């Protein structure tokens, strides 16, 4: 869980940074070029297979873990215990929301980019930008993204520092730094991601 | 003061249990929680009813016997306090208090609030010991141990094995208990000979007993009456990694 989770965190950074090109005001030329490069580079292709594997491994391990852990206490308490954070107690539910999001998200863009019928832009590149704009001009689709990103934020709030604890990195000097950086990461990455659909939605509303 | 109690009653390990309502009067705020239960039991005995079974022994916070979950928290609302050291001034007159046993598959209920924690004993038997040569007693302090290591090992050794960590954990995981014992013995030169074997065997026994896996919620640390830190869990994870990589088995 910890190693696959940390690897997925590095993916979040590159995915978020790369997609910031959606904010460039050039009708999507830069973004489409980027989408072309990402689907045609052998290095990116290799890493993407590792990524698909990590997502599946992380999800399967998580679901198996959640199921087994629930089974370790057959009789439930009548009075609830709240001496842990909301995120840490609900990682399974938050992760399930994210899994559902990934399926929808990949259908909308990844599947369309690879096998969908989409037109070309001025440079002759597949016009994924128009697909993105069409998707993010629907308020309910954007809302689904915002809710999923909120789930991601809570998932990361617990997940980042928890991954370090699992691999045994707990030190009086470094753990406070890991926790602080982990919390900043957990809030900053989903917030920066959220700018992209919101920017496009408000642009199309004008 | 007067309290409304909602207590888990269960006749035996195989019977179905349920929450039963009781009212206990003439509770003094200077009584300990266990003394309050003694008062209730006296009332029940006078009425010819079966008294509530609960574990207790030293009643001074060092034996780890008093195991109950009070209003959803093992050992009740006070931090770093066992049930026997919890006093009734923590509650208000007329308050409703839930009293349940520690719940985990690995801690089966024997009767009412008393649970069988011998799974902890078997984890200790799997590796919670050191090898000492027989013969004359060695001089005190003949093995040099730096102060910081001695203190950290001692902090881990203050675990009284009460099982509050398991009771508090949403996964009923015994990682805090096991890691405290592993840390205590692995950090000291006396524990060095069995270091790798101890870690692997105690973890294997812990899994065999049916405890859940750790998801780092930190509820164990928050509820531990001795303030055992989850840094011990990270330490055990390191020790386990090292032991499985370098071990012969």
Tab-separated table of C-alpha atoms in Angstrom:
chain	number	residue	atom	x	y	z
A	1	UNK	CA	0.000	0.000	0.000
A	2	UNK	CA	2.703	2.455	1.024
A	3	UNK	CA	5.100	2.047	-1.911
A	4	UNK	CA	2.369	1.992	-4.576
A	5	UNK	CA	0.755	4.985	-2.850
A	6	UNK	CA	3.950	7.025	-2.844
A	7	UNK	CA	4.531	6.187	-6.515
A	8	UNK	CA	0.982	7.365	-7.310
A	9	UNK	CA	1.796	10.635	-5.493
A	10	UNK	CA	4.678	11.305	-7.901
A	11	UNK	CA	2.254	10.678	-10.768
A	12	UNK	CA	-0.201	13.220	-9.311
A	13	UNK	CA	2.476	15.931	-9.451
A	14	UNK	CA	3.409	15.342	-13.107
A	15	UNK	CA	-0.228	14.893	-14.182
A	16	UNK	CA	-1.284	18.088	-12.422
A	17	UNK	CA	1.689	20.117	-13.707
A	18	UNK	CA	1.323	18.876	-17.298
A	19	UNK	CA	-2.403	19.588	-17.421
A	20	UNK	CA	-1.800	23.175	-16.329
A	21	UNK	CA	-1.308	23.701	-20.078
A	22	UNK	CA	-5.128	23.695	-20.256
A	23	UNK	CA	-4.919	27.238	-18.884
A	24	UNK	CA	-2.812	28.491	-21.823
A	25	UNK	CA	-4.921	30.694	-24.081
A	26	UNK	CA	-3.942	29.179	-27.450
A	27	UNK	CA	-7.036	27.140	-28.283
A	28	UNK	CA	-5.384	24.033	-26.877
A	29	UNK	CA	-2.433	23.737	-29.276
A	30	UNK	CA	0.150	23.296	-26.500
A	31	UNK	CA	-2.089	20.860	-24.625
A	32	UNK	CA	-2.743	18.750	-27.733
A	33	UNK	CA	0.984	18.641	-28.526
A	34	UNK	CA	1.595	17.537	-24.924
A	35	UNK	CA	-1.129	14.853	-25.184
A	36	UNK	CA	0.489	13.586	-28.401
A	37	UNK	CA	3.938	13.451	-26.774
A	38	UNK	CA	2.591	11.639	-23.713
A	39	UNK	CA	0.951	8.938	-25.840
A	40	UNK	CA	3.895	8.441	-28.216
A	41	UNK	CA	7.007	8.489	-26.025
A	42	UNK	CA	8.320	4.966	-25.324
A	43	UNK	CA	9.541	6.056	-21.867
A	44	UNK	CA	6.129	7.471	-20.905
A	45	UNK	CA	4.475	4.326	-22.294
A	46	UNK	CA	6.649	2.098	-20.087
A	47	UNK	CA	5.936	4.236	-17.032
A	48	UNK	CA	2.221	4.261	-17.844
A	49	UNK	CA	2.071	0.463	-17.643
A	50	UNK	CA	3.759	0.663	-14.244
A	51	UNK	CA	1.156	3.282	-13.331
A	52	UNK	CA	-1.842	1.135	-14.385
A	53	UNK	CA	-0.352	-1.760	-12.443
A	54	UNK	CA	0.199	0.424	-9.350
A	55	UNK	CA	-3.366	1.744	-9.417
A	56	UNK	CA	-4.768	-1.796	-9.657
A	57	UNK	CA	-2.395	-3.127	-6.993
A	58	UNK	CA	-3.160	-0.217	-4.642
A	59	UNK	CA	-6.920	-0.631	-5.153
A	60	UNK	CA	-6.962	-4.427	-4.790
A	61	UNK	CA	-4.655	-4.379	-1.745
A	62	UNK	CA	-6.732	-1.615	-0.186
A	63	UNK	CA	-10.023	-3.425	-0.693
A	64	UNK	CA	-8.614	-6.725	0.611
A	65	UNK	CA	-7.118	-4.894	3.627
A	66	UNK	CA	-10.350	-3.031	4.389
A	67	UNK	CA	-12.368	-6.241	4.160
A	68	UNK	CA	-9.962	-8.259	6.341
A	69	UNK	CA	-9.661	-5.493	8.935
A	70	UNK	CA	-13.419	-5.152	9.196
A	71	UNK	CA	-13.547	-8.893	9.840
A	72	UNK	CA	-11.116	-8.641	12.769
A	73	UNK	CA	-13.944	-7.273	14.950
A	74	UNK	CA	-17.156	-9.203	14.427
A	75	UNK	CA	-19.130	-7.611	17.277
A	76	UNK	CA	-19.386	-3.826	16.980
A	77	UNK	CA	-19.307	-1.180	19.699
A	78	UNK	CA	-22.592	0.452	20.654
A	79	UNK	CA	-20.719	3.670	21.445
A	80	UNK	CA	-18.349	5.073	18.811
A	81	UNK	CA	-14.660	5.891	19.153
A	82	UNK	CA	-13.428	9.140	17.645
A	83	UNK	CA	-9.803	9.195	18.782
A	84	UNK	CA	-8.449	9.144	15.218
A	85	UNK	CA	-8.847	11.454	12.238
A	86	UNK	CA	-11.842	11.259	9.871
A	87	UNK	CA	-9.542	10.530	6.922
A	88	UNK	CA	-7.666	7.705	8.658
A	89	UNK	CA	-10.919	5.950	9.562
A	90	UNK	CA	-12.395	6.236	6.065
A	91	UNK	CA	-9.508	5.467	3.714
A	92	UNK	CA	-11.445	2.580	2.150
A	93	UNK	CA	-14.492	4.707	1.324
A	94	UNK	CA	-12.349	7.623	0.103
A	95	UNK	CA	-10.303	5.231	-2.018
A	96	UNK	CA	-13.480	3.699	-3.498
A	97	UNK	CA	-14.667	7.178	-4.541
A	98	UNK	CA	-11.280	7.701	-6.206
A	99	UNK	CA	-11.494	4.343	-7.994
A	100	UNK	CA	-14.922	5.265	-9.367
A	101	UNK	CA	-13.503	8.650	-10.391
A	102	UNK	CA	-10.547	7.024	-12.190
A	103	UNK	CA	-12.903	4.789	-14.197
A	104	UNK	CA	-15.065	7.757	-15.285
A	105	UNK	CA	-12.015	9.970	-15.869
A	106	UNK	CA	-10.237	7.390	-18.030
A	107	UNK	CA	-13.389	6.738	-20.063
A	108	UNK	CA	-13.785	10.472	-20.713
A	109	UNK	CA	-10.214	11.265	-21.794
A	110	UNK	CA	-7.808	8.329	-21.865
A	111	UNK	CA	-10.203	6.076	-23.806
A	112	UNK	CA	-11.238	8.924	-26.145
A	113	UNK	CA	-7.604	9.882	-26.826
A	114	UNK	CA	-6.666	6.320	-27.740
A	115	UNK	CA	-9.759	4.964	-29.487
A	116	UNK	CA	-12.347	7.741	-29.739
A	117	UNK	CA	-13.299	9.667	-32.846
A	118	UNK	CA	-11.921	13.135	-32.283
A	119	UNK	CA	-10.966	15.803	-34.797
A	120	UNK	CA	-7.611	17.471	-35.415
A	121	UNK	CA	-6.459	20.918	-34.352
A	122	UNK	CA	-4.671	23.568	-36.463
A	123	UNK	CA	-1.375	21.695	-36.119
A	124	UNK	CA	-2.905	18.379	-37.196
A	125	UNK	CA	-2.778	16.929	-33.674
A	126	UNK	CA	-5.689	14.983	-32.205
A	127	UNK	CA	-7.836	17.679	-30.569
A	128	UNK	CA	-8.144	16.308	-27.033
A	129	UNK	CA	-8.474	19.904	-25.816
A	130	UNK	CA	-11.951	20.192	-27.358
A	131	UNK	CA	-12.993	16.950	-25.646
A	132	UNK	CA	-11.789	18.387	-22.314
A	133	UNK	CA	-13.591	21.686	-22.874
A	134	UNK	CA	-16.814	19.881	-23.847
A	135	UNK	CA	-16.637	17.758	-20.678
A	136	UNK	CA	-15.819	20.651	-18.325
A	137	UNK	CA	-18.509	22.915	-19.722
A	138	UNK	CA	-21.085	20.692	-17.962
A	139	UNK	CA	-21.481	21.914	-14.379
A	140	UNK	CA	-22.436	18.470	-12.975
A	141	UNK	CA	-19.328	16.900	-14.488
A	142	UNK	CA	-17.173	19.603	-12.874
A	143	UNK	CA	-18.994	19.076	-9.580
A	144	UNK	CA	-18.166	15.346	-9.757
A	145	UNK	CA	-14.509	16.319	-10.230
A	146	UNK	CA	-14.547	18.724	-7.286
A	147	UNK	CA	-16.125	16.103	-4.987
A	148	UNK	CA	-13.544	13.522	-6.130
A	149	UNK	CA	-10.700	15.984	-5.573
A	150	UNK	CA	-11.995	16.636	-2.054
A	151	UNK	CA	-11.920	12.871	-1.460
A	152	UNK	CA	-8.373	12.859	-2.845
A	153	UNK	CA	-7.364	15.610	-0.413
A	154	UNK	CA	-8.644	13.643	2.596
A	155	UNK	CA	-7.122	10.428	1.212
A	156	UNK	CA	-3.729	12.135	0.936
A	157	UNK	CA	-4.001	13.897	4.311
A	158	UNK	CA	-3.779	10.497	5.962
A	159	UNK	CA	-2.073	8.567	3.191
A	160	UNK	CA	1.170	10.485	2.675
A	161	UNK	CA	2.374	10.477	6.275
A	162	UNK	CA	0.940	6.975	6.807
A	163	UNK	CA	3.043	5.605	3.930
A	164	UNK	CA	6.224	6.872	5.585
A	165	UNK	CA	5.202	5.332	8.918
A	166	UNK	CA	4.562	1.965	7.207
A	167	UNK	CA	7.997	1.850	5.573
A	168	UNK	CA	9.460	2.597	9.005
A	169	UNK	CA	10.410	6.243	8.513
A	170	UNK	CA	9.524	7.720	11.884
A	171	UNK	CA	12.059	10.004	13.464
A	172	UNK	CA	11.697	12.725	16.068
A	173	UNK	CA	13.534	15.162	13.786
A	174	UNK	CA	11.972	14.308	10.393
A	175	UNK	CA	8.441	13.074	11.129
A	176	UNK	CA	7.066	16.575	11.925
A	177	UNK	CA	8.515	17.754	8.562
A	178	UNK	CA	7.011	14.753	6.722
A	179	UNK	CA	3.614	15.425	8.317
A	180	UNK	CA	3.724	19.132	7.443
A	181	UNK	CA	4.885	18.585	3.855
A	182	UNK	CA	2.357	15.731	3.496
A	183	UNK	CA	-0.511	17.995	4.604
A	184	UNK	CA	0.579	20.806	2.256
A	185	UNK	CA	0.840	18.262	-0.588
A	186	UNK	CA	-2.609	16.842	0.278
A	187	UNK	CA	-4.268	20.249	0.028
A	188	UNK	CA	-2.169	21.886	-2.710
A	189	UNK	CA	-2.309	19.130	-5.344
A	190	UNK	CA	-6.126	18.674	-5.366
A	191	UNK	CA	-6.585	22.473	-5.155
A	192	UNK	CA	-4.323	23.057	-8.171
A	193	UNK	CA	-6.080	20.247	-10.047
A	194	UNK	CA	-9.465	21.862	-9.255
A	195	UNK	CA	-8.394	25.094	-10.995
A	196	UNK	CA	-8.412	23.295	-14.377
A	197	UNK	CA	-12.106	22.243	-14.651
A	198	UNK	CA	-13.260	25.401	-12.846
A	199	UNK	CA	-11.268	27.652	-15.205
A	200	UNK	CA	-12.761	25.970	-18.269
A	201	UNK	CA	-16.295	25.975	-16.834
A	202	UNK	CA	-16.188	29.699	-16.045
A	203	UNK	CA	-14.588	30.444	-19.425
A	204	UNK	CA	-17.386	28.656	-21.286
A	205	UNK	CA	-20.020	30.376	-19.132
A	206	UNK	CA	-18.825	33.817	-20.242
B	1	UNK	CA	-24.738	11.425	42.163
B	2	UNK	CA	-26.912	9.180	40.054
B	3	UNK	CA	-25.903	7.516	36.788
B	4	UNK	CA	-27.749	5.709	34.019
B	5	UNK	CA	-25.610	2.796	32.892
B	6	UNK	CA	-25.893	0.866	29.657
B	7	UNK	CA	-23.834	-2.263	30.287
B	8	UNK	CA	-23.035	-5.163	27.955
B	9	UNK	CA	-24.346	-8.355	29.557
B	10	UNK	CA	-23.324	-11.720	28.151
B	11	UNK	CA	-23.770	-14.978	30.071
B	12	UNK	CA	-20.855	-16.858	28.503
B	13	UNK	CA	-18.461	-17.030	25.532
B	14	UNK	CA	-21.072	-18.692	23.303
B	15	UNK	CA	-24.150	-16.718	24.404
B	16	UNK	CA	-25.601	-13.709	22.651
B	17	UNK	CA	-24.968	-10.503	24.557
B	18	UNK	CA	-26.990	-7.325	24.809
B	19	UNK	CA	-26.916	-3.876	26.371
B	20	UNK	CA	-28.903	-3.758	29.623
B	21	UNK	CA	-29.959	-0.525	31.383
B	22	UNK	CA	-29.136	0.015	35.057
B	23	UNK	CA	-29.419	2.960	37.392
B	24	UNK	CA	-26.866	3.372	40.137
B	25	UNK	CA	-27.521	5.783	42.969
B	26	UNK	CA	-25.317	7.152	45.777
B	27	UNK	CA	-22.195	7.412	43.599
B	28	UNK	CA	-19.504	9.584	45.158
B	29	UNK	CA	-17.300	11.681	42.883
B	30	UNK	CA	-14.205	10.423	44.716
B	31	UNK	CA	-14.992	6.799	43.891
B	32	UNK	CA	-13.009	5.101	41.176
B	33	UNK	CA	-14.953	3.726	38.220
B	34	UNK	CA	-14.464	0.183	39.504
B	35	UNK	CA	-15.779	1.157	42.944
B	36	UNK	CA	-18.873	2.525	41.225
B	37	UNK	CA	-19.306	-0.912	39.587
B	38	UNK	CA	-18.762	-2.524	43.011
B	39	UNK	CA	-21.667	-0.423	44.332
B	40	UNK	CA	-23.847	-1.499	41.397
B	41	UNK	CA	-22.907	-5.156	41.926
B	42	UNK	CA	-23.730	-4.930	45.639
B	43	UNK	CA	-27.174	-3.613	44.698
B	44	UNK	CA	-27.588	-6.471	42.189
B	45	UNK	CA	-26.527	-9.108	44.749
B	46	UNK	CA	-29.016	-7.729	47.300
B	47	UNK	CA	-31.726	-7.917	44.644
B	48	UNK	CA	-30.734	-11.511	43.891
B	49	UNK	CA	-29.482	-10.687	40.369
B	50	UNK	CA	-26.270	-11.786	38.684
B	51	UNK	CA	-23.520	-9.168	39.307
B	52	UNK	CA	-21.638	-7.694	36.344
B	53	UNK	CA	-18.389	-9.586	35.697
B	54	UNK	CA	-15.348	-7.383	35.037
B	55	UNK	CA	-11.583	-7.871	35.233
B	56	UNK	CA	-9.535	-6.021	37.839
B	57	UNK	CA	-6.532	-6.701	40.001
B	58	UNK	CA	-4.124	-4.078	41.350
B	59	UNK	CA	-6.487	-1.088	41.118
B	60	UNK	CA	-3.475	1.218	41.005
B	61	UNK	CA	-2.962	1.475	37.255
B	62	UNK	CA	-0.066	-0.927	36.737
B	63	UNK	CA	-1.463	-4.417	36.145
B	64	UNK	CA	-3.485	-3.799	32.983
B	65	UNK	CA	-6.398	-6.011	33.994
B	66	UNK	CA	-9.275	-3.533	34.051
B	67	UNK	CA	-10.524	-3.789	30.506
B	68	UNK	CA	-13.634	-1.959	29.481
B	69	UNK	CA	-14.756	0.544	26.917
B	70	UNK	CA	-16.516	3.500	28.530
B	71	UNK	CA	-18.549	5.736	26.205
B	72	UNK	CA	-16.610	4.387	23.225
B	73	UNK	CA	-13.150	4.864	24.744
B	74	UNK	CA	-11.015	2.104	26.286
B	75	UNK	CA	-10.415	3.008	29.963
B	76	UNK	CA	-12.796	5.944	29.659
B	77	UNK	CA	-12.492	9.669	28.985
B	78	UNK	CA	-9.253	10.530	30.826
B	79	UNK	CA	-6.022	10.336	28.862
B	80	UNK	CA	-3.214	8.051	30.034
B	81	UNK	CA	-5.455	6.597	32.744
B	82	UNK	CA	-6.608	3.047	33.395
B	83	UNK	CA	-10.233	2.350	34.349
B	84	UNK	CA	-9.281	1.792	37.983
B	85	UNK	CA	-7.668	5.236	38.135
B	86	UNK	CA	-10.617	6.913	36.437
B	87	UNK	CA	-12.673	8.722	39.062
B	88	UNK	CA	-16.359	9.462	39.024
B	89	UNK	CA	-15.739	13.224	38.983
B	90	UNK	CA	-15.200	12.665	35.261
B	91	UNK	CA	-18.977	12.200	34.958
B	92	UNK	CA	-21.969	14.431	35.617
B	93	UNK	CA	-25.012	13.651	37.745
B	94	UNK	CA	-27.687	11.956	35.632
B	95	UNK	CA	-25.282	11.136	32.792
B	96	UNK	CA	-25.778	8.036	30.624
B	97	UNK	CA	-22.659	5.895	30.427
B	98	UNK	CA	-22.057	3.037	27.978
B	99	UNK	CA	-19.881	0.240	29.384
B	100	UNK	CA	-18.773	-2.454	26.935
B	101	UNK	CA	-16.044	-5.096	26.828
B	102	UNK	CA	-12.905	-4.684	24.690
B	103	UNK	CA	-14.122	-5.957	21.333
B	104	UNK	CA	-11.923	-7.975	18.950
B	105	UNK	CA	-12.131	-11.484	17.533
B	106	UNK	CA	-8.791	-12.156	19.235
B	107	UNK	CA	-10.284	-11.044	22.603
B	108	UNK	CA	-13.366	-13.287	22.965
B	109	UNK	CA	-15.810	-12.261	25.678
B	110	UNK	CA	-15.790	-14.659	28.634
B	111	UNK	CA	-18.649	-13.040	30.535
B	112	UNK	CA	-20.092	-9.513	30.514
B	113	UNK	CA	-17.070	-7.157	30.491
B	114	UNK	CA	-14.369	-9.797	31.028
B	115	UNK	CA	-12.483	-10.820	27.881
B	116	UNK	CA	-9.851	-13.487	27.218
B	117	UNK	CA	-6.575	-11.726	26.394
B	118	UNK	CA	-4.405	-14.864	26.337
B	119	UNK	CA	-3.659	-14.078	22.670
B	120	UNK	CA	-1.254	-11.448	24.078
B	121	UNK	CA	0.410	-14.144	26.224
B	122	UNK	CA	0.951	-16.291	23.135
B	123	UNK	CA	2.530	-13.335	21.289
B	124	UNK	CA	4.935	-12.920	24.233
B	125	UNK	CA	5.668	-16.670	24.248
B	126	UNK	CA	6.541	-16.457	20.537
B	127	UNK	CA	9.517	-14.190	21.163
B	128	UNK	CA	9.123	-11.865	24.131
B	129	UNK	CA	12.049	-13.312	26.071
B	130	UNK	CA	15.845	-13.042	26.242
B	131	UNK	CA	18.614	-15.609	26.760
B	132	UNK	CA	20.439	-15.267	30.077
B	133	UNK	CA	23.316	-17.526	31.112
B	134	UNK	CA	22.881	-19.236	34.440
B	135	UNK	CA	25.551	-18.815	37.100
B	136	UNK	CA	26.445	-15.949	39.392
B	137	UNK	CA	24.469	-12.767	39.034
B	138	UNK	CA	26.425	-10.263	36.959
B	139	UNK	CA	27.365	-6.896	38.419
B	140	UNK	CA	24.788	-4.214	37.918
B	141	UNK	CA	25.495	-1.837	35.030
B	142	UNK	CA	28.222	-4.108	33.635
B	143	UNK	CA	26.769	-3.749	30.121
B	144	UNK	CA	27.122	-0.169	28.930
B	145	UNK	CA	23.880	1.202	27.409
B	146	UNK	CA	23.600	4.848	26.493
B	147	UNK	CA	21.004	6.879	28.350
B	148	UNK	CA	18.842	7.674	25.310
B	149	UNK	CA	18.559	4.009	24.257
B	150	UNK	CA	17.846	2.910	27.828
B	151	UNK	CA	15.143	5.567	28.162
B	152	UNK	CA	13.480	4.705	24.823
B	153	UNK	CA	13.546	0.983	25.627
B	154	UNK	CA	12.112	1.733	29.050
B	155	UNK	CA	9.317	3.848	27.563
B	156	UNK	CA	8.355	0.860	25.402
B	157	UNK	CA	8.639	-1.457	28.420
B	158	UNK	CA	6.021	0.545	30.331
B	159	UNK	CA	3.360	-1.223	28.212
B	160	UNK	CA	1.147	-3.075	30.695
B	161	UNK	CA	-0.402	-5.302	28.013
B	162	UNK	CA	-3.951	-4.186	28.800
B	163	UNK	CA	-5.153	-4.374	25.190
B	164	UNK	CA	-6.607	-0.850	24.987
B	165	UNK	CA	-4.716	-0.419	21.704
B	166	UNK	CA	-6.619	-3.347	20.197
B	167	UNK	CA	-9.907	-2.134	21.667
B	168	UNK	CA	-9.421	1.387	20.269
B	169	UNK	CA	-8.182	0.362	16.818
B	170	UNK	CA	-10.863	0.254	14.131
B	171	UNK	CA	-9.030	-2.791	12.726
B	172	UNK	CA	-8.558	-4.475	16.143
B	173	UNK	CA	-4.831	-4.486	15.391
B	174	UNK	CA	-2.280	-5.481	18.030
B	175	UNK	CA	0.606	-3.636	16.390
B	176	UNK	CA	1.157	-1.173	19.248
B	177	UNK	CA	1.396	-3.912	21.877
B	178	UNK	CA	3.618	-6.173	19.772
B	179	UNK	CA	5.835	-3.312	18.631
B	180	UNK	CA	6.280	-2.086	22.218
B	181	UNK	CA	7.537	-5.525	23.255
B	182	UNK	CA	9.746	-5.868	20.164
B	183	UNK	CA	11.190	-2.367	20.663
B	184	UNK	CA	11.807	-2.890	24.366
B	185	UNK	CA	13.811	-6.088	23.845
B	186	UNK	CA	15.413	-5.381	20.440
B	187	UNK	CA	16.925	-2.069	21.510
B	188	UNK	CA	18.940	-3.525	24.378
B	189	UNK	CA	22.091	-5.664	24.130
B	190	UNK	CA	20.419	-8.350	26.267
B	191	UNK	CA	17.841	-8.831	23.519
B	192	UNK	CA	20.328	-8.904	20.639
B	193	UNK	CA	20.749	-12.725	20.228
B	194	UNK	CA	17.058	-13.304	19.387
B	195	UNK	CA	16.513	-9.969	17.650
B	196	UNK	CA	15.554	-11.114	14.133
B	197	UNK	CA	13.825	-14.316	15.246
B	198	UNK	CA	11.822	-12.465	17.893
B	199	UNK	CA	10.461	-9.893	15.429
B	200	UNK	CA	9.415	-12.432	12.804
B	201	UNK	CA	7.883	-14.889	15.293
B	202	UNK	CA	5.966	-12.315	17.321
B	203	UNK	CA	4.513	-10.777	14.157
B	204	UNK	CA	3.584	-14.237	12.833
B	205	UNK	CA	1.838	-15.097	16.118
B	206	UNK	CA	0.035	-11.744	16.109
B	207	UNK	CA	-1.343	-12.472	12.622
B	208	UNK	CA	-2.275	-16.016	13.625
B	209	UNK	CA	-4.358	-14.749	16.552
B	210	UNK	CA	-6.662	-12.904	14.147
B	211	UNK	CA	-5.765	-9.293	14.946
B	212	UNK	CA	-6.290	-6.824	12.085
B	213	UNK	CA	-3.578	-4.976	10.178
B	214	UNK	CA	-2.297	-1.514	11.090
B	215	UNK	CA	-3.543	1.407	8.976
B	216	UNK	CA	-1.786	4.064	11.063
B	217	UNK	CA	-4.916	5.754	12.413
B	218	UNK	CA	-3.111	6.481	15.685
B	219	UNK	CA	-6.166	5.633	17.844
B	220	UNK	CA	-4.009	3.146	19.819
B	221	UNK	CA	-1.504	5.808	20.811
B	222	UNK	CA	-4.302	8.202	21.790
B	223	UNK	CA	-5.991	5.630	24.025
B	224	UNK	CA	-2.922	3.895	25.524
B	225	UNK	CA	-2.990	4.402	29.305
B	226	UNK	CA	0.823	4.366	29.305
B	227	UNK	CA	1.326	6.678	26.334
B	228	UNK	CA	3.180	4.127	24.205
B	229	UNK	CA	4.127	5.888	20.963
B	230	UNK	CA	3.474	4.620	17.440
B	231	UNK	CA	7.147	5.324	16.701
B	232	UNK	CA	7.484	1.768	18.048
B	233	UNK	CA	5.321	0.513	15.169
B	234	UNK	CA	7.611	2.170	12.617
B	235	UNK	CA	10.577	0.667	14.474
B	236	UNK	CA	9.020	-2.803	14.337
B	237	UNK	CA	8.324	-2.347	10.604
B	238	UNK	CA	12.064	-1.588	10.121
B	239	UNK	CA	13.072	-4.525	12.294
B	240	UNK	CA	10.705	-6.832	10.421
B	241	UNK	CA	12.010	-5.688	7.036
B	242	UNK	CA	15.604	-6.217	8.153
B	243	UNK	CA	14.813	-9.602	9.709
B	244	UNK	CA	13.011	-10.947	6.644
B	245	UNK	CA	15.721	-9.713	4.237
B	246	UNK	CA	18.704	-10.956	6.240
B	247	UNK	CA	17.066	-13.887	8.059
B	248	UNK	CA	17.850	-17.489	7.176
B	249	UNK	CA	14.161	-18.429	6.900
